[in-house]
Short mmCIF file of C-alpha atoms and ligand atoms in Angstrom, two decimals:
data_model
loop_
_atom_site.label_atom_id
_atom_site.label_comp_id
_atom_site.label_asym_id
_atom_site.label_seq_id
_atom_site.Cartn_x
_atom_site.Cartn_y
_atom_site.Cartn_z
CA MET A 1 86.24 88.60 157.14
CA SER A 2 85.34 92.27 157.46
CA ASN A 3 88.04 94.76 158.28
CA LEU A 4 85.74 97.70 158.01
CA PRO A 5 85.93 99.99 161.03
CA SER A 6 82.49 100.73 162.41
CA SER A 7 80.93 101.78 165.66
CA ALA A 8 78.30 99.54 167.28
CA ASN A 9 78.45 97.20 164.26
CA VAL A 10 76.04 99.30 162.23
CA ARG A 11 77.65 100.42 159.06
CA THR A 12 76.35 103.25 157.00
CA ALA A 13 76.22 102.92 153.23
CA PHE A 14 75.54 105.60 150.67
CA ILE A 15 74.32 104.18 147.34
CA THR A 16 74.03 106.20 144.17
CA GLY A 17 71.85 104.66 141.48
CA ALA A 18 69.68 102.94 144.06
CA THR A 19 66.61 102.73 141.85
CA GLY A 20 68.44 100.71 139.20
CA GLN A 21 68.75 96.95 139.02
CA ASP A 22 72.01 96.75 140.98
CA GLY A 23 71.28 99.56 143.42
CA SER A 24 67.96 98.08 144.43
CA TYR A 25 69.46 94.62 145.02
CA LEU A 26 72.33 96.20 146.93
CA ALA A 27 70.00 98.24 149.14
CA ASP A 28 68.02 95.07 149.87
CA GLN A 29 71.14 93.05 150.71
CA LEU A 30 72.72 95.70 152.94
CA ALA A 31 69.49 96.43 154.82
CA GLY A 32 69.06 92.68 155.35
CA GLN A 33 72.56 92.55 156.82
CA GLY A 34 71.79 95.36 159.29
CA TRP A 35 73.43 98.26 157.48
CA SER A 36 71.97 101.72 157.62
CA VAL A 37 71.24 102.41 153.95
CA HIS A 38 71.10 105.86 152.37
CA ALA A 39 70.21 106.19 148.74
CA LEU A 40 70.51 109.03 146.26
CA VAL A 41 67.40 109.28 144.11
CA ARG A 42 66.60 111.77 141.38
CA THR A 43 62.90 111.99 142.13
CA ALA A 44 60.88 110.74 145.05
CA PRO A 45 59.95 107.18 144.04
CA ALA A 46 56.30 106.32 143.67
CA LYS A 47 54.84 104.02 146.28
CA GLY A 48 55.54 100.40 145.45
CA THR A 49 58.83 100.96 143.61
CA VAL A 50 61.67 98.76 144.73
CA VAL A 51 63.49 101.48 146.63
CA GLY A 52 61.04 103.31 148.84
CA ASP A 53 60.99 100.90 151.70
CA ARG A 54 61.10 102.29 155.25
CA ALA A 55 64.48 100.63 155.76
CA PHE A 56 66.18 103.09 153.41
CA SER A 57 66.79 106.80 153.82
CA LEU A 58 66.28 108.56 150.53
CA HIS A 59 68.14 111.72 149.54
CA LEU A 60 66.97 113.70 146.57
CA GLY A 61 69.64 114.80 144.13
CA ASP A 62 71.30 114.37 140.80
CA LEU A 63 74.85 113.17 140.25
CA SER A 64 75.56 116.21 138.13
CA ASP A 65 74.86 118.56 141.06
CA HIS A 66 78.25 118.22 142.70
CA ASN A 67 77.60 120.71 145.52
CA ASN A 68 74.47 118.90 146.54
CA LEU A 69 76.35 115.58 146.49
CA LYS A 70 78.90 117.07 148.86
CA ARG A 71 76.15 118.24 151.24
CA VAL A 72 74.44 114.83 151.16
CA LEU A 73 77.74 113.10 151.95
CA GLN A 74 78.35 115.45 154.87
CA THR A 75 74.89 114.76 156.25
CA ILE A 76 75.20 110.99 155.98
CA GLN A 77 78.86 110.57 157.02
CA PRO A 78 78.91 107.09 155.41
CA ASP A 79 81.39 104.28 156.00
CA VAL A 80 81.10 103.19 152.38
CA VAL A 81 80.04 104.92 149.18
CA PHE A 82 78.78 102.58 146.45
CA ASN A 83 78.75 104.45 143.16
CA LEU A 84 76.33 102.64 140.86
CA ALA A 85 74.68 105.65 139.28
CA GLY A 86 75.16 106.73 135.73
CA SER A 87 74.24 105.79 132.26
CA SER A 88 74.44 102.00 131.98
CA SER A 89 73.50 101.42 128.37
CA VAL A 90 76.07 101.07 125.60
CA ALA A 91 73.30 101.58 123.03
CA GLU A 92 72.24 104.89 124.61
CA SER A 93 75.83 106.10 124.86
CA TRP A 94 75.96 106.25 121.06
CA GLU A 95 72.97 108.59 121.15
CA ASP A 96 74.55 111.06 123.63
CA PRO A 97 78.27 110.48 124.16
CA ALA A 98 78.85 113.80 125.97
CA ALA A 99 76.13 113.16 128.55
CA THR A 100 77.53 109.67 129.09
CA ILE A 101 81.02 111.02 129.84
CA SER A 102 79.59 113.67 132.14
CA VAL A 103 77.58 111.30 134.32
CA ASN A 104 79.89 108.26 134.17
CA ALA A 105 83.25 109.98 134.54
CA THR A 106 83.08 113.67 135.53
CA SER A 107 80.61 112.94 138.32
CA VAL A 108 82.79 110.09 139.57
CA ALA A 109 85.70 112.53 139.90
CA ALA A 110 83.48 114.93 141.87
CA LEU A 111 82.08 112.20 144.12
CA MET A 112 85.50 110.69 144.85
CA GLU A 113 86.99 114.10 145.58
CA SER A 114 84.14 114.95 147.96
CA THR A 115 84.51 111.58 149.67
CA TRP A 116 88.26 112.13 150.03
CA LYS A 117 87.72 115.62 151.54
CA LEU A 118 85.07 114.31 153.93
CA GLN A 119 87.44 111.54 155.02
CA GLN A 120 90.11 114.18 155.77
CA ASP A 121 87.65 116.32 157.74
CA ALA A 122 85.96 113.48 159.60
CA GLY A 123 89.20 111.69 160.43
CA LYS A 124 87.69 108.28 159.65
CA GLU A 125 88.16 106.01 156.67
CA ILE A 126 85.43 106.18 154.05
CA ARG A 127 85.55 103.40 151.51
CA PHE A 128 84.43 103.74 147.93
CA VAL A 129 83.32 101.02 145.52
CA GLN A 130 83.01 102.00 141.87
CA ALA A 131 80.88 99.96 139.48
CA SER A 132 83.10 99.60 136.44
CA SER A 133 82.36 97.51 133.39
CA ALA A 134 83.70 94.83 131.06
CA GLU A 135 83.22 97.40 128.29
CA ILE A 136 86.56 98.95 129.27
CA PHE A 137 88.10 95.90 127.54
CA GLY A 138 86.01 96.29 124.34
CA SER A 139 88.67 95.37 121.78
CA SER A 140 91.02 93.42 124.03
CA THR A 141 92.53 90.41 122.32
CA ASP A 142 92.65 88.55 125.66
CA VAL A 143 89.83 86.05 126.06
CA PRO A 144 89.05 85.77 128.92
CA GLN A 145 89.99 89.23 130.16
CA ASN A 146 91.40 89.81 133.63
CA GLU A 147 92.41 92.80 135.74
CA LEU A 148 95.64 93.18 133.75
CA SER A 149 94.06 93.12 130.28
CA ARG A 150 94.55 96.17 128.10
CA ILE A 151 91.95 98.89 128.56
CA CYS A 152 90.66 99.61 125.05
CA PRO A 153 86.97 100.56 124.95
CA VAL A 154 84.95 100.53 121.72
CA SER A 155 81.98 102.68 122.75
CA PRO A 156 81.44 106.05 124.44
CA TYR A 157 80.07 104.09 127.38
CA GLY A 158 83.24 101.99 127.59
CA ALA A 159 85.41 105.10 127.32
CA SER A 160 83.50 106.82 130.14
CA LYS A 161 83.93 103.75 132.36
CA ALA A 162 87.61 103.53 131.43
CA LEU A 163 88.18 107.12 132.55
CA ALA A 164 86.39 106.46 135.84
CA HIS A 165 88.44 103.28 136.28
CA HIS A 166 91.66 105.27 135.82
CA LEU A 167 90.44 107.85 138.37
CA VAL A 168 89.90 105.02 140.85
CA GLY A 169 93.57 104.10 140.36
CA VAL A 170 94.61 107.72 140.90
CA TYR A 171 92.69 108.05 144.18
CA ARG A 172 93.90 104.65 145.37
CA ARG A 173 97.48 105.78 144.81
CA ARG A 174 96.62 108.94 146.74
CA GLY A 175 95.78 106.72 149.72
CA MET A 176 92.03 106.28 149.48
CA PHE A 177 90.29 102.90 149.93
CA VAL A 178 88.67 102.65 146.53
CA SER A 179 87.90 99.48 144.63
CA SER A 180 86.82 99.02 141.05
CA ALA A 181 84.34 96.24 140.31
CA ILE A 182 84.82 95.33 136.65
CA LEU A 183 81.35 93.89 136.19
CA TYR A 184 80.48 91.74 133.19
CA ASN A 185 76.88 91.76 131.95
CA HIS A 186 74.55 90.82 134.76
CA GLU A 187 70.85 90.32 134.43
CA SER A 188 67.66 89.70 136.40
CA PRO A 189 63.93 90.37 136.22
CA ARG A 190 64.80 93.93 137.31
CA ARG A 191 66.87 94.57 134.17
CA PRO A 192 65.30 97.25 131.96
CA ALA A 193 64.21 96.24 128.44
CA LYS A 194 66.80 98.50 126.81
CA PHE A 195 69.22 95.62 127.46
CA VAL A 196 69.06 92.69 125.10
CA THR A 197 68.29 90.01 127.71
CA ARG A 198 65.19 91.64 129.11
CA LYS A 199 64.10 92.77 125.67
CA ILE A 200 64.25 89.14 124.60
CA THR A 201 62.50 87.68 127.65
CA SER A 202 59.68 90.25 127.69
CA GLN A 203 59.04 89.93 123.94
CA VAL A 204 59.28 86.13 123.99
CA ALA A 205 56.64 86.21 126.75
CA ARG A 206 54.40 88.36 124.55
CA ILE A 207 54.90 85.98 121.63
CA ALA A 208 54.06 83.02 123.88
CA LEU A 209 50.90 84.82 124.97
CA GLY A 210 49.94 85.39 121.34
CA HIS A 211 50.32 89.17 121.39
CA LEU A 212 53.43 89.60 119.26
CA GLU A 213 54.66 87.89 116.10
CA THR A 214 58.35 88.75 115.84
CA LEU A 215 61.29 89.75 117.94
CA ASP A 216 63.53 92.30 116.15
CA LEU A 217 67.17 92.20 117.19
CA GLY A 218 70.62 93.41 116.12
CA ASN A 219 73.84 91.42 116.26
CA LEU A 220 72.97 87.79 117.10
CA ASP A 221 76.63 86.74 117.07
CA ALA A 222 77.70 89.08 119.88
CA THR A 223 79.06 86.93 122.68
CA ARG A 224 78.66 87.97 126.30
CA ASP A 225 79.45 86.57 129.72
CA TRP A 226 76.04 86.93 131.38
CA GLY A 227 75.69 86.48 135.14
CA TRP A 228 73.01 86.83 137.78
CA ALA A 229 72.75 90.42 139.12
CA PRO A 230 72.29 89.61 142.85
CA ASP A 231 75.56 87.61 142.71
CA TYR A 232 77.36 90.63 141.26
CA VAL A 233 75.93 92.96 143.89
CA ASP A 234 77.15 90.56 146.58
CA SER A 235 80.68 90.96 145.19
CA LEU A 236 80.43 94.73 145.81
CA VAL A 237 79.75 94.15 149.51
CA ARG A 238 82.69 91.76 149.67
CA MET A 239 84.94 94.40 148.09
CA ALA A 240 83.71 97.04 150.54
CA THR A 241 84.52 94.86 153.54
CA TYR A 242 87.75 93.27 152.25
CA LYS A 243 91.02 94.31 153.89
CA ASP A 244 92.50 96.01 150.81
CA PRO A 245 91.19 98.07 147.93
CA ASP A 246 91.80 96.61 144.48
CA ASP A 247 90.41 95.98 140.98
CA PHE A 248 88.29 92.85 140.59
CA VAL A 249 86.83 91.25 137.48
CA ILE A 250 83.38 89.84 138.29
CA ALA A 251 82.22 87.35 135.67
CA THR A 252 81.09 83.75 135.26
CA GLY A 253 83.92 82.82 132.86
CA ILE A 254 81.36 81.32 130.43
CA SER A 255 80.10 83.18 127.39
CA HIS A 256 77.10 82.68 125.11
CA THR A 257 75.92 84.34 121.92
CA VAL A 258 72.80 86.46 121.76
CA ARG A 259 71.46 83.67 119.52
CA ASP A 260 71.96 81.15 122.38
CA PHE A 261 70.09 83.44 124.73
CA VAL A 262 67.21 83.73 122.25
CA ARG A 263 67.03 79.96 121.74
CA ARG A 264 66.97 79.29 125.50
CA ALA A 265 64.35 81.96 126.09
CA PHE A 266 61.99 80.47 123.48
CA GLU A 267 62.58 77.00 124.91
CA SER A 268 61.72 78.27 128.40
CA ALA A 269 58.46 79.65 127.06
CA GLY A 270 57.67 76.30 125.42
CA ILE A 271 58.16 77.49 121.81
CA SER A 272 60.15 75.42 119.34
CA HIS A 273 61.21 76.76 115.90
CA TRP A 274 62.32 80.08 117.38
CA GLU A 275 63.90 81.15 114.06
CA LYS A 276 60.56 81.97 112.50
CA HIS A 277 59.88 84.52 115.24
CA VAL A 278 63.21 86.37 115.01
CA ARG A 279 64.24 89.09 112.54
CA VAL A 280 67.48 91.02 112.30
CA ASP A 281 66.80 94.75 112.18
CA PRO A 282 69.73 97.02 111.19
CA ARG A 283 68.43 99.71 113.57
CA PHE A 284 69.69 97.59 116.45
CA ILE A 285 73.17 97.02 115.04
CA ARG A 286 75.78 99.25 116.67
CA PRO A 287 78.51 101.26 114.94
CA ILE A 288 81.11 99.08 116.71
CA ASP A 289 80.36 96.18 119.01
CA ALA A 290 82.75 94.14 121.15
CA SER A 291 82.60 90.65 119.68
CA GLU A 292 83.36 88.51 122.72
CA MET A 293 83.36 89.58 126.34
CA ARG A 294 84.33 86.88 128.80
CA GLY A 295 85.90 87.50 132.19
CA ASP A 296 88.30 85.63 134.40
CA ALA A 297 87.14 86.20 137.99
CA SER A 298 89.75 83.98 139.63
CA LYS A 299 91.18 86.90 141.62
CA ALA A 300 87.75 87.66 143.16
CA GLN A 301 87.23 83.95 143.80
CA ARG A 302 90.58 83.70 145.57
CA LEU A 303 90.57 86.94 147.58
CA LEU A 304 86.88 87.64 148.14
CA ASP A 305 85.66 84.04 148.21
CA TRP A 306 83.11 85.10 145.58
CA LYS A 307 81.53 82.82 143.02
CA PRO A 308 78.42 82.87 140.84
CA THR A 309 75.46 80.87 142.18
CA VAL A 310 73.01 80.94 139.24
CA ASP A 311 73.97 79.53 135.84
CA PHE A 312 72.99 80.77 132.39
CA GLY A 313 70.08 78.35 131.81
CA GLU A 314 68.52 79.04 135.20
CA MET A 315 68.91 82.79 134.73
CA VAL A 316 67.18 82.78 131.33
CA SER A 317 64.41 80.57 132.65
CA GLN A 318 63.79 82.78 135.73
CA MET A 319 63.62 85.89 133.56
CA VAL A 320 61.20 84.28 131.09
CA GLN A 321 58.95 82.87 133.82
CA ASN A 322 58.84 86.30 135.46
CA ASP A 323 57.99 88.00 132.16
CA LEU A 324 55.21 85.52 131.38
CA VAL A 325 53.50 86.75 134.57
CA VAL A 326 54.36 90.45 134.03
CA GLU A 327 53.21 90.46 130.40
CA ALA A 328 50.00 88.52 131.12
CA LYS A 329 49.11 91.13 133.75
CA ARG A 330 50.06 94.01 131.47
CA LEU A 331 47.95 92.64 128.63
CA GLU A 332 44.95 92.42 130.98
CA THR A 333 45.25 96.16 131.65
CA PRO A 334 44.04 98.24 128.70
CA HIS A 335 46.04 101.23 127.37
CA THR A 336 49.44 100.28 128.75
CA SER A 337 52.22 101.15 126.38
CA SER A 338 54.19 98.30 124.89
CA ARG A 339 57.65 97.63 126.25
CA GLY A 340 60.30 98.83 123.85
CA GLY A 341 63.93 97.94 123.65
CA LYS A 342 67.06 99.28 122.07
P1 LIG B 1 75.95 95.69 126.65
O1 LIG B 1 76.83 94.48 126.44
O2 LIG B 1 76.26 96.40 127.92
O3 LIG B 1 75.91 96.58 125.47
O4 LIG B 1 74.47 95.11 126.91
P2 LIG B 1 73.22 94.92 125.93
O5 LIG B 1 72.32 93.98 126.62
O6 LIG B 1 72.62 96.24 125.54
O7 LIG B 1 73.82 94.26 124.62
C1 LIG B 1 74.46 93.00 124.66
C2 LIG B 1 74.78 92.56 123.24
O8 LIG B 1 73.57 92.26 122.56
C3 LIG B 1 75.50 93.64 122.41
O9 LIG B 1 76.55 93.03 121.71
C4 LIG B 1 74.43 94.09 121.41
O10 LIG B 1 74.95 94.52 120.15
C5 LIG B 1 73.66 92.79 121.23
N1 LIG B 1 72.30 93.00 120.72
C6 LIG B 1 71.76 92.35 119.66
N2 LIG B 1 70.51 92.79 119.44
C7 LIG B 1 70.26 93.74 120.38
C8 LIG B 1 69.11 94.54 120.65
O11 LIG B 1 68.09 94.48 119.97
N3 LIG B 1 69.20 95.38 121.72
C9 LIG B 1 70.34 95.46 122.51
N4 LIG B 1 70.35 96.30 123.57
N5 LIG B 1 71.43 94.73 122.24
C10 LIG B 1 71.39 93.87 121.18
#
């Protein structure tokens, strides 16, 4: 199905944000499919981190250093740029809105402009896939939301992603192959604990192991459409190799409350009566929170032949089982700091 021009069938990808959950799965998938994978990393990763494998070429640099980004692009001469870097936490965006806008929007403008210039100089198409977010639809009254839903973010994070999403539209109209992946929440054992899912699964594991009494959370009624991260990363590759650039909602179409997630996680760890282990802590309640996010991915299903492969129950169970092992190991090692969560 690929229409991507490439010599000798080896395609070259440049991934920003390669040490994050999505970037690491993407690097794995592309390398497994024979791509030459180049990754932007802020610091040389320690041995044993997910990205650091011989199959990937690492380039040191920060998204905010636009001249360096330009040089890295010129060195790599990629066929596709996957822009996954940036600040990915809504909670953190309330702590530093300006930094969030700078990394999630200003840097996207710089990276797209450099890619466009390189494409002009090199005389070959360079595709660009931007990781956007459901948060651009924060207060949309459409449920489920689709590519045509009103863009109305309710957090600095959502606003930064909305600006980047609009820039994608601008460069597409200018003639560049640039797609926007409007990703709904997507989780895995590689999700950091600042996100509610991993916070829940790691702390439920600690409770199951007898090392924690209570799980402190914010809004239990928030309703999210949670999918399996490797599925979402696969959609990015499909977008990169599809014949046309476009906007695509990537979601399961099924939403659950945070409370549902908590209940399932305790069940997976073999604990009944979960209520006695959960406390609502106002510190974790946000100034404004989208109440229900649920996406309609029928366009991606139709055009990209994409669909989710792991359902909610299986996802929660895999994350809990993973954390039971991780936490048991961590508790065996003295002096390790406890895993936090926002
Ligand atoms: P987000 O949807 O990108 O903000 O992803 P998160 O995983 O950070 O949050 C998902 C939902 O869980 C949001 O509606 C939060 O308000 C809600 N939530 C409830 N308690 C917590 C908590 O303790 N930590 C976080 N991060 N979110 C929480």
